[in-house]
Amino acid sequence: MLKVEGLTVKYGNITAVNNISFEVPQGKIIALVGNNGAGKTTTLKTISCLLKSANGKIIFDGNDIIGQQPHKVARQGLVHIPEGRHIFPRLTVKENLTISSFSRTIKFKHFKKEMEEVFEIFPKLKERQKQLAGTLSGGEQQMLAIARGILQKPKLLTLDEPSMGLAPIIVEDVFESITRINKQGTTILLVEQNAQMALSAADFGYVMEVGEIVLNGSGASLLNDPNVKKIYLGEVD
Amino acid sequence: MLFQQILNGLTIGAVYALVALGYTLAYGILGLINFSHGEIYMMGAFIAFTCISIFNWNIWLSLILAVVICGLIGIVVEIVAFRSIRHGARSSQLISAIGVSIVLQNIAMLTWSSRTQPFPQIITTKIIKINDIVISNLQIYILATAVILMVTLYLLLYKSRIGIAIRATSQDPDTTSLMGINVNKIISITFAVGSVLGAAAGILMGLYYNSIVFNMGYTVGLKAFVAAILGGIGNIPGTMLGGILLGFVESISAGFISSQYKDALAFLIMIIVLLVKPTGIFGTKEVEKV
């Protein structure tokens, strides 16, 4: 589905991501974990073409998408839910969802039907569809961001810190919907500081540190790795 | 007397509001004070004048052509003058806008000379008198056209999918692009819409005052900017009301104080608003949830 090869991204002279390679196979959940400043967000933003890379290849669905415009990438089915949710606060909930139709080619009538289906999964959003999205709680906003992503009919959904700023119980809800979307056939690339949650949900994980991938393995094996435990899960022996 | 001045103010205010909406649209989508917008207003009047008086073309065709051409000018201005410095400093955008304004004014002066030209009277003026109040049919046409245009703008922005995309772009362009929306295209559309409104206002003003001149966009552009500030720049209904309000202030001061002070009063009000409520009368402070 997605193959990143030797990707390097720079902000001016500073190298934020240094020659990383990883793969997101079809139908899987892949987690990219690491501390603040490790380059995870930069990696995702480069994949969705919001940032330009200095070097490397990003192969999505068989095509190198480097240098494309972000809206074109989105229309190909690579959907990015950015860090901090980035719902449109002064649009209503319904308008926030309607906007997903721009990356689709189906008739608006059919899109509306899909929107009704999404409302069934997220009844809270249906209740509040006429409300401005900025008035939703943090958890509801994250759900809205996910619902908006689903309506873009992603082949690959990339999520940046979906647990950020949410109460633990809401984080579980969020991860539950992520695994459900995955079971319905969407491939997922997940970036998280919350390594515990991310690695438990993921089939395979990569650990990033200052712009480089330092470890990889199945979600379970990384969870049991003594280094990961010590640094990312806060366990002390 | 008072009612007469209110009516006059409403007419002129509606035109200010149309021009002010162009400022608000550009500000809303790019955070840019587009000081070249007044020239689009002037261009609208001059292109209509050329098509009708010089080429003797059909009136409706000429009017439509004038607003369409101005829409295209708006698109070109954005691409040439603002796109490459979109993420640059505010001051460079401002200077670029002033530069565009000077260029357009000079193009107009070279093309149509610096003389005041008579605007074709495509509507025969009829005066309706009710007691002391004089209403011309022209005033009614101007008001009706302005209202129709503003309602259309409202429907476009708040009831159409393009409108959702425009409002989304003004809130968060990066995320809008992640939704599969070509943000550059949306910005072009927004500039075209603002310019169409500005050009229509120029034509209406030409009709109202019978005469047009190459630098007519300067004062009206500034006034419309005041109107936008007054109502809250970036706020669509606020801007409409700001325009009307400015029209009232001007005509009432012209009627009761002196018409020579009306411009000064308009700017005085802007200064007071900026001091007391910098976000404008209807503007609100942004509160973003993190």
Coordinates of C-alpha atoms in Angstrom, one line a residue:
Chain A
M1 CA 0.0 0.0 0.0
L2 CA 2.6 2.5 1.1
K3 CA 6.4 2.2 0.9
V4 CA 8.7 4.9 2.2
E5 CA 12.3 4.6 1.0
G6 CA 15.2 6.6 2.3
L7 CA 13.1 9.6 3.2
T8 CA 14.9 12.7 4.4
V9 CA 13.1 16.0 5.3
K10 CA 14.8 19.2 6.2
Y11 CA 13.6 22.5 7.7
G12 CA 16.2 24.8 6.3
N13 CA 19.5 23.4 7.6
I14 CA 17.9 21.2 10.2
T15 CA 17.3 17.6 9.3
A16 CA 14.0 16.6 10.9
V17 CA 13.8 13.1 9.3
N18 CA 16.9 11.4 8.3
N19 CA 16.9 8.6 5.7
I20 CA 14.0 6.5 7.0
S21 CA 12.4 3.5 5.3
F22 CA 9.3 1.7 6.3
E23 CA 6.3 -0.1 4.8
V24 CA 2.6 -0.1 5.4
P25 CA 1.1 -3.3 4.0
Q26 CA -2.5 -3.5 2.8
G27 CA -5.0 -4.1 5.5
K28 CA -2.7 -3.6 8.5
I29 CA -2.3 -1.1 11.3
I30 CA 1.2 0.2 11.5
A31 CA 2.3 2.4 14.4
L32 CA 5.1 4.9 14.4
V33 CA 5.9 5.8 18.0
G34 CA 8.5 8.0 19.6
N35 CA 9.0 11.1 21.7
N36 CA 8.1 14.6 21.0
G37 CA 10.4 15.9 18.3
A38 CA 11.3 12.5 16.9
G39 CA 10.0 13.5 13.4
K40 CA 6.8 11.5 13.4
T41 CA 4.5 14.4 12.4
T42 CA 7.0 15.6 9.9
T43 CA 7.0 12.1 8.3
L44 CA 3.2 12.1 8.1
K45 CA 3.0 15.6 6.7
T46 CA 5.5 14.6 4.0
I47 CA 3.5 11.5 3.1
S48 CA 0.4 13.6 2.6
C49 CA 2.6 16.1 0.6
L50 CA 2.0 19.1 3.0
L51 CA 5.8 19.2 3.3
K52 CA 8.4 18.8 0.7
S53 CA 11.1 16.1 1.1
A54 CA 14.8 16.6 0.5
N55 CA 15.3 13.0 -0.6
G56 CA 13.7 9.6 -0.9
K57 CA 10.7 8.0 -2.3
I58 CA 7.1 7.6 -1.2
I59 CA 5.3 5.0 -3.1
F60 CA 1.6 4.9 -2.6
D61 CA -0.5 2.4 -4.6
G62 CA 2.4 1.9 -7.0
N63 CA 3.1 5.6 -7.7
D64 CA 5.7 7.9 -6.3
I65 CA 3.7 10.7 -4.9
I66 CA 6.6 13.0 -3.9
G67 CA 6.1 16.5 -5.2
Q68 CA 2.4 16.1 -5.8
Q69 CA -0.1 18.6 -4.4
P70 CA -1.9 17.6 -1.2
H71 CA -5.4 17.7 -2.6
K72 CA -4.4 15.3 -5.4
V73 CA -2.9 12.9 -2.9
A74 CA -6.1 13.1 -0.9
R75 CA -8.2 12.3 -3.9
Q76 CA -6.2 9.2 -4.5
G77 CA -7.3 7.8 -1.2
L78 CA -4.4 8.7 1.1
V79 CA -6.2 10.5 3.9
H80 CA -4.4 12.3 6.7
I81 CA -6.1 13.3 9.9
P82 CA -3.7 15.9 11.3
E83 CA -2.4 16.4 14.8
G84 CA -4.7 18.4 16.9
R85 CA -7.7 17.2 14.9
H86 CA -8.0 20.4 12.8
I87 CA -11.7 20.2 12.4
F88 CA -13.1 23.5 11.0
P89 CA -14.3 25.2 14.2
R90 CA -16.6 27.7 12.5
L91 CA -18.3 25.2 10.2
T92 CA -21.1 23.1 11.5
V93 CA -20.6 19.4 12.2
K94 CA -22.5 18.6 9.0
E95 CA -20.5 21.0 6.9
N96 CA -17.3 19.5 8.3
L97 CA -18.5 16.2 7.0
T98 CA -19.8 17.5 3.7
I99 CA -16.4 18.8 2.9
S100 CA -15.1 15.3 2.5
S101 CA -17.2 15.0 -0.6
F102 CA -14.6 17.1 -2.4
S103 CA -12.1 14.2 -2.5
R104 CA -14.7 11.8 -3.9
T105 CA -16.0 11.2 -7.3
I106 CA -19.4 9.8 -6.4
K107 CA -22.7 11.7 -6.8
F108 CA -23.5 13.9 -3.9
K109 CA -26.8 12.0 -3.3
H110 CA -24.8 8.8 -2.7
F111 CA -22.4 10.7 -0.5
K112 CA -25.3 11.9 1.7
K113 CA -26.3 8.3 2.2
E114 CA -22.8 7.5 3.3
M115 CA -23.0 10.4 5.7
E116 CA -26.1 8.9 7.3
E117 CA -24.2 5.7 7.8
V118 CA -21.4 7.5 9.5
F119 CA -24.0 9.2 11.7
E120 CA -25.1 5.8 12.8
I121 CA -21.6 4.9 13.9
F122 CA -21.3 8.3 15.7
P123 CA -24.7 9.2 17.1
K124 CA -23.3 12.1 19.1
L125 CA -22.3 13.8 15.8
K126 CA -25.8 13.3 14.4
E127 CA -27.3 15.0 17.5
R128 CA -25.0 17.9 17.0
Q129 CA -24.9 18.2 13.3
K130 CA -26.2 21.7 13.2
Q131 CA -23.8 22.9 15.9
L132 CA -20.5 24.7 15.1
A133 CA -17.7 22.1 15.4
G134 CA -15.7 24.4 17.6
T135 CA -18.3 24.0 20.3
L136 CA -17.8 20.2 20.6
S137 CA -15.7 18.6 23.3
G138 CA -12.2 17.4 22.5
G139 CA -13.4 13.8 22.2
E140 CA -16.2 14.7 20.0
Q141 CA -13.9 16.8 17.8
Q142 CA -11.6 13.8 17.4
M143 CA -14.6 11.6 16.5
L144 CA -15.6 14.3 13.9
A145 CA -12.1 14.3 12.5
I146 CA -12.2 10.5 12.2
A147 CA -15.7 10.6 10.7
R148 CA -14.6 13.2 8.2
G149 CA -11.6 10.9 7.3
I150 CA -13.9 7.9 6.8
L151 CA -16.1 9.8 4.5
Q152 CA -13.1 10.5 2.3
K153 CA -13.1 6.8 1.6
P154 CA -9.5 6.2 2.4
K155 CA -7.4 3.4 1.1
L156 CA -4.8 4.4 3.6
L157 CA -5.7 6.5 6.7
T158 CA -2.9 8.2 8.5
L159 CA -3.6 9.5 12.0
D160 CA -1.4 11.9 13.9
E161 CA -1.7 11.7 17.7
P162 CA -5.4 10.8 17.8
S163 CA -5.2 10.5 21.6
M164 CA -3.7 13.9 22.2
G165 CA -5.4 15.9 25.0
L166 CA -8.1 13.3 25.6
A167 CA -9.3 11.6 28.8
P168 CA -8.1 8.0 29.0
I169 CA -11.7 6.6 28.6
I170 CA -12.2 8.7 25.4
V171 CA -8.8 7.5 24.1
E172 CA -10.1 3.9 24.3
D173 CA -13.2 4.9 22.3
V174 CA -11.0 6.5 19.7
F175 CA -8.8 3.4 19.4
E176 CA -11.8 1.2 19.2
S177 CA -13.1 3.1 16.2
I178 CA -9.6 3.0 14.6
T179 CA -9.5 -0.8 14.9
R180 CA -13.1 -1.0 13.6
I181 CA -12.2 1.1 10.5
N182 CA -9.3 -1.2 10.0
K183 CA -11.4 -4.3 10.2
Q184 CA -13.6 -2.9 7.5
G185 CA -10.7 -2.9 5.2
T186 CA -8.8 0.4 5.6
T187 CA -5.1 0.3 6.0
I188 CA -3.9 2.5 8.9
L189 CA -0.7 4.3 9.7
L190 CA -0.8 5.6 13.2
V191 CA 1.6 8.1 14.8
E192 CA 1.5 8.3 18.6
Q193 CA 3.3 9.4 21.7
N194 CA 1.0 7.1 23.6
A195 CA 3.1 4.0 22.7
Q196 CA 1.2 1.7 24.9
M197 CA -2.1 2.2 23.2
A198 CA -0.6 2.5 19.7
L199 CA 1.5 -0.7 19.9
S200 CA -1.3 -2.7 21.4
A201 CA -3.5 -1.8 18.5
A202 CA -0.8 -2.2 15.8
D203 CA 0.2 -5.2 13.8
F204 CA 3.7 -3.8 13.4
G205 CA 5.5 -0.8 14.8
Y206 CA 8.5 1.4 14.2
V207 CA 10.2 3.4 16.9
M208 CA 11.6 6.8 15.9
E209 CA 14.2 8.8 17.7
V210 CA 15.6 12.2 16.6
G211 CA 14.6 11.7 13.0
E212 CA 15.6 8.1 12.6
I213 CA 14.0 4.7 13.0
V214 CA 15.8 2.9 15.7
L215 CA 13.7 -0.2 16.3
N216 CA 11.0 -2.2 14.5
G217 CA 9.0 -5.2 15.2
S218 CA 5.5 -6.6 15.8
G219 CA 3.4 -4.5 18.1
A220 CA 3.5 -7.1 20.8
S221 CA 7.3 -7.6 20.6
L222 CA 7.9 -3.9 20.8
L223 CA 5.7 -3.7 23.9
N224 CA 7.9 -6.3 25.5
D225 CA 11.2 -4.8 24.4
P226 CA 13.1 -3.7 27.5
N227 CA 14.3 -0.5 25.9
V228 CA 10.9 0.5 24.7
K229 CA 9.5 -0.3 28.1
K230 CA 12.0 1.9 29.8
I231 CA 11.9 4.9 27.5
Y232 CA 8.4 5.0 26.2
L233 CA 6.2 3.2 28.6
G234 CA 7.8 4.7 31.7
E235 CA 8.5 1.4 33.4
V236 CA 11.4 1.3 35.8
D237 CA 13.0 -2.0 36.7
Chain B
M1 CA -35.3 65.9 5.5
L2 CA -34.1 63.1 7.8
F3 CA -35.9 60.4 5.9
Q4 CA -34.5 61.8 2.7
Q5 CA -31.0 61.6 4.0
I6 CA -31.5 58.1 5.3
L7 CA -32.7 57.1 1.8
N8 CA -29.6 58.7 0.2
G9 CA -27.4 57.1 2.8
L10 CA -28.9 53.7 2.1
T11 CA -28.2 54.0 -1.6
I12 CA -24.6 55.0 -1.2
G13 CA -24.2 52.6 1.7
A14 CA -25.3 49.7 -0.3
V15 CA -22.6 50.5 -2.9
Y16 CA -20.0 50.8 -0.1
A17 CA -21.1 47.5 1.3
L18 CA -20.6 45.8 -2.1
V19 CA -17.1 47.1 -2.3
A20 CA -16.4 46.4 1.3
L21 CA -17.4 42.7 0.8
G22 CA -14.4 42.4 -1.6
Y23 CA -12.1 43.6 1.2
T24 CA -13.7 41.2 3.7
L25 CA -13.5 38.2 1.3
A26 CA -9.8 38.8 0.6
Y27 CA -9.1 39.3 4.3
G28 CA -11.1 36.3 5.3
I29 CA -9.3 33.9 2.9
L30 CA -5.7 35.3 2.9
G31 CA -5.6 37.6 5.9
L32 CA -4.7 40.3 3.3
I33 CA -5.9 43.9 3.1
N34 CA -6.2 44.2 -0.6
F35 CA -5.8 47.9 -1.3
S36 CA -6.0 47.3 -5.0
H37 CA -9.7 46.4 -4.7
G38 CA -10.9 50.0 -5.3
E39 CA -9.3 49.8 -8.8
I40 CA -11.5 46.8 -9.7
Y41 CA -14.5 49.0 -8.9
M42 CA -13.1 51.7 -11.2
M43 CA -12.4 49.1 -13.9
G44 CA -15.9 47.8 -13.8
A45 CA -17.3 51.2 -14.5
F46 CA -14.8 51.9 -17.3
I47 CA -15.2 48.6 -19.0
A48 CA -19.0 49.0 -19.0
F49 CA -18.5 52.6 -20.3
T50 CA -16.3 51.4 -23.1
C51 CA -18.6 48.6 -24.2
I52 CA -21.7 50.8 -24.2
S53 CA -20.5 54.3 -25.2
I54 CA -17.6 53.4 -27.5
F55 CA -18.4 50.1 -29.0
N56 CA -22.2 50.6 -28.8
W57 CA -22.7 47.0 -27.7
N58 CA -25.9 45.7 -26.2
I59 CA -26.4 47.0 -22.6
W60 CA -26.9 43.7 -20.9
L61 CA -24.0 42.1 -22.7
S62 CA -21.8 45.0 -21.8
L63 CA -22.7 44.9 -18.1
I64 CA -22.1 41.2 -17.9
L65 CA -18.8 41.5 -19.9
A66 CA -17.7 44.2 -17.5
V67 CA -18.2 42.2 -14.3
V68 CA -16.8 39.0 -15.9
I69 CA -13.7 40.8 -17.1
C70 CA -13.2 42.3 -13.6
G71 CA -13.6 38.9 -12.1
L72 CA -10.8 37.7 -14.3
I73 CA -8.7 40.7 -13.4
G74 CA -9.2 39.8 -9.7
I75 CA -8.0 36.3 -10.4
V76 CA -4.9 37.5 -12.3
V77 CA -4.1 40.1 -9.5
E78 CA -4.1 37.4 -6.9
I79 CA -1.9 35.0 -9.0
V80 CA 0.6 37.7 -10.0
A81 CA 0.7 39.9 -6.9
F82 CA -0.2 37.8 -3.9
R83 CA 0.4 34.1 -4.6
S84 CA 4.1 34.0 -4.4
I85 CA 4.2 36.0 -1.2
R86 CA 1.3 34.4 0.4
H87 CA 3.4 33.1 3.3
G88 CA 5.6 36.2 3.3
A89 CA 5.4 39.2 5.6
R90 CA 2.1 41.1 5.9
S91 CA 3.9 44.3 5.0
S92 CA 5.1 42.9 1.6
Q93 CA 1.6 41.9 0.8
L94 CA 0.3 45.3 1.6
I95 CA 3.0 47.0 -0.5
S96 CA 2.2 44.6 -3.4
A97 CA -1.5 45.5 -3.1
I98 CA -0.6 49.2 -3.3
G99 CA 1.6 48.6 -6.3
V100 CA -1.2 46.8 -8.1
S101 CA -3.4 49.8 -7.3
I102 CA -1.0 52.2 -8.9
V103 CA -0.5 50.0 -11.9
L104 CA -4.2 49.6 -12.6
Q105 CA -4.9 53.3 -12.1
N106 CA -2.2 54.2 -14.6
I107 CA -3.4 51.6 -17.1
A108 CA -6.8 53.2 -16.8
M109 CA -5.4 56.7 -17.2
L110 CA -3.4 55.8 -20.3
T111 CA -6.4 53.9 -21.8
W112 CA -9.2 56.3 -21.1
S113 CA -7.3 59.6 -20.3
S114 CA -7.3 61.5 -17.1
R115 CA -10.5 63.4 -18.0
T116 CA -13.8 62.7 -16.3
Q117 CA -16.0 60.7 -18.7
P118 CA -19.8 60.7 -18.8
F119 CA -21.2 57.4 -17.9
P120 CA -23.9 56.3 -20.3
Q121 CA -27.4 56.9 -19.0
I122 CA -28.9 53.5 -19.7
I123 CA -31.8 54.2 -17.4
T124 CA -33.9 57.2 -17.9
T125 CA -34.1 58.9 -14.5
K126 CA -37.6 59.3 -13.1
I127 CA -38.3 61.1 -10.0
I128 CA -41.0 60.0 -7.6
K129 CA -42.1 62.6 -5.0
I130 CA -43.9 61.7 -1.8
N131 CA -44.5 64.8 0.2
D132 CA -41.0 66.3 0.6
I133 CA -39.1 63.1 -0.2
V134 CA -37.6 62.7 -3.6
I135 CA -36.8 59.2 -4.7
S136 CA -35.3 58.5 -8.1
N137 CA -35.9 55.2 -9.8
L138 CA -32.2 54.9 -10.0
Q139 CA -31.9 54.7 -6.2
I140 CA -34.4 51.8 -6.2
Y141 CA -32.5 50.0 -8.9
I142 CA -29.2 50.4 -7.1
L143 CA -30.7 49.2 -3.8
A144 CA -32.4 46.3 -5.5
T145 CA -29.3 45.2 -7.4
A146 CA -27.2 45.5 -4.2
V147 CA -29.6 43.4 -2.2
I148 CA -29.8 40.8 -4.9
L149 CA -26.0 40.6 -5.1
M150 CA -25.7 40.3 -1.3
V151 CA -28.3 37.7 -1.0
T152 CA -26.6 35.7 -3.8
L153 CA -23.3 36.0 -2.0
Y154 CA -24.9 34.8 1.2
L155 CA -26.4 31.8 -0.5
L156 CA -23.1 31.0 -2.3
L157 CA -21.2 31.2 1.0
Y158 CA -23.6 29.5 3.4
K159 CA -25.7 27.2 1.2
S160 CA -23.4 25.8 -1.4
R161 CA -20.6 23.3 -1.3
I162 CA -18.2 25.9 -2.9
G163 CA -19.2 28.2 0.0
I164 CA -18.2 25.5 2.5
A165 CA -14.9 25.1 0.8
I166 CA -14.3 28.9 0.8
R167 CA -15.1 29.1 4.5
A168 CA -12.9 26.1 5.3
T169 CA -10.0 27.6 3.4
S170 CA -10.4 30.8 5.4
Q171 CA -10.1 28.9 8.6
D172 CA -7.4 26.4 7.8
P173 CA -6.0 26.1 4.3
D174 CA -3.6 23.2 5.0
T175 CA -6.4 21.0 6.3
T176 CA -8.7 22.1 3.5
S177 CA -6.2 20.8 1.0
L178 CA -6.1 17.5 2.9
M179 CA -9.8 17.3 2.1
G180 CA -9.1 17.0 -1.6
I181 CA -9.8 20.7 -2.2
N182 CA -7.5 22.7 -4.5
V183 CA -7.0 25.7 -2.2
N184 CA -5.5 27.8 -5.0
K185 CA -8.6 27.3 -7.0
I186 CA -10.8 28.3 -4.1
I187 CA -8.7 31.5 -3.5
S188 CA -9.1 32.3 -7.2
I189 CA -12.9 31.9 -6.9
T190 CA -13.0 34.1 -3.9
F191 CA -11.1 36.9 -5.6
A192 CA -13.3 36.5 -8.6
V193 CA -16.4 36.8 -6.5
G194 CA -15.1 39.9 -4.6
S195 CA -14.1 41.5 -7.9
V196 CA -17.5 40.9 -9.5
L197 CA -19.2 42.6 -6.5
G198 CA -16.7 45.5 -6.8
A199 CA -17.2 45.9 -10.5
A200 CA -21.0 45.9 -10.1
A201 CA -20.6 48.6 -7.5
G202 CA -18.5 50.7 -9.9
I203 CA -21.2 50.5 -12.5
L204 CA -24.0 51.4 -10.1
M205 CA -22.0 54.4 -8.9
G206 CA -21.3 55.4 -12.5
L207 CA -25.0 55.4 -13.1
Y208 CA -25.8 57.3 -9.9
Y209 CA -23.3 60.1 -10.4
N210 CA -23.3 60.1 -14.2
S211 CA -19.5 60.5 -14.4
I212 CA -16.4 58.3 -14.0
V213 CA -12.8 59.2 -13.6
F214 CA -9.6 57.0 -13.6
N215 CA -8.9 57.6 -9.8
M216 CA -12.5 57.1 -8.6
G217 CA -11.5 53.8 -7.0
Y218 CA -9.2 55.5 -4.6
T219 CA -11.6 57.3 -2.2
V220 CA -14.3 54.6 -2.5
G221 CA -11.7 51.9 -1.9
L222 CA -10.7 53.6 1.3
K223 CA -14.3 54.3 2.3
A224 CA -15.2 50.6 1.7
F225 CA -12.1 49.7 3.8
V226 CA -13.5 51.9 6.6
A227 CA -16.9 50.2 6.2
A228 CA -15.3 46.8 6.5
I229 CA -13.3 47.8 9.6
L230 CA -16.5 49.4 11.0
G231 CA -18.5 46.2 10.7
G232 CA -15.7 43.8 11.4
I233 CA -13.4 42.8 8.5
G234 CA -13.7 39.2 7.7
N235 CA -17.3 39.1 8.9
I236 CA -19.8 39.0 6.0
P237 CA -23.0 40.3 7.6
G238 CA -21.0 42.8 9.7
T239 CA -19.4 44.2 6.5
M240 CA -22.7 44.6 4.9
L241 CA -24.0 46.5 7.9
G242 CA -20.8 48.5 8.1
G243 CA -21.3 49.7 4.5
I244 CA -24.9 50.8 5.2
L245 CA -23.9 52.5 8.4
L246 CA -21.1 54.4 6.7
G247 CA -23.6 55.5 4.0
F248 CA -25.9 56.8 6.8
V249 CA -23.2 58.7 8.6
E250 CA -22.0 60.4 5.4
S251 CA -25.4 61.5 4.1
I252 CA -26.6 62.6 7.5
S253 CA -23.5 64.6 8.1
A254 CA -23.8 66.0 4.6
G255 CA -27.4 66.9 5.2
F256 CA -27.0 68.4 8.7
I257 CA -23.4 69.5 9.0
S258 CA -21.7 70.1 5.7
S259 CA -21.0 67.8 2.8
Q260 CA -17.4 68.9 2.9
Y261 CA -16.9 67.2 6.2
K262 CA -18.4 63.9 5.3
D263 CA -15.2 62.2 4.3
A264 CA -13.4 63.4 7.4
L265 CA -16.2 62.1 9.5
A266 CA -16.0 58.7 7.9
F267 CA -12.4 58.4 8.8
L268 CA -12.9 59.9 12.2
I269 CA -15.4 57.1 12.9
M270 CA -12.9 54.5 11.7
I271 CA -10.3 55.9 14.2
I272 CA -12.9 55.8 17.0
V273 CA -13.9 52.2 16.2
L274 CA -10.3 51.1 16.0
L275 CA -9.6 52.7 19.4
V276 CA -12.7 51.4 21.2
K277 CA -13.4 48.1 19.5
P278 CA -10.6 47.1 17.1
T279 CA -12.5 44.0 15.9
G280 CA -15.3 46.2 14.5
I281 CA -18.8 46.6 15.8
F282 CA -19.9 43.1 14.8
G283 CA -16.5 41.4 14.9
T284 CA -15.7 38.9 17.6
K285 CA -12.4 37.8 19.1
E286 CA -11.4 34.4 17.9
V287 CA -11.2 31.7 20.5
E288 CA -9.6 28.6 19.3
K289 CA -9.9 25.3 21.1
V290 CA -6.6 23.4 21.3

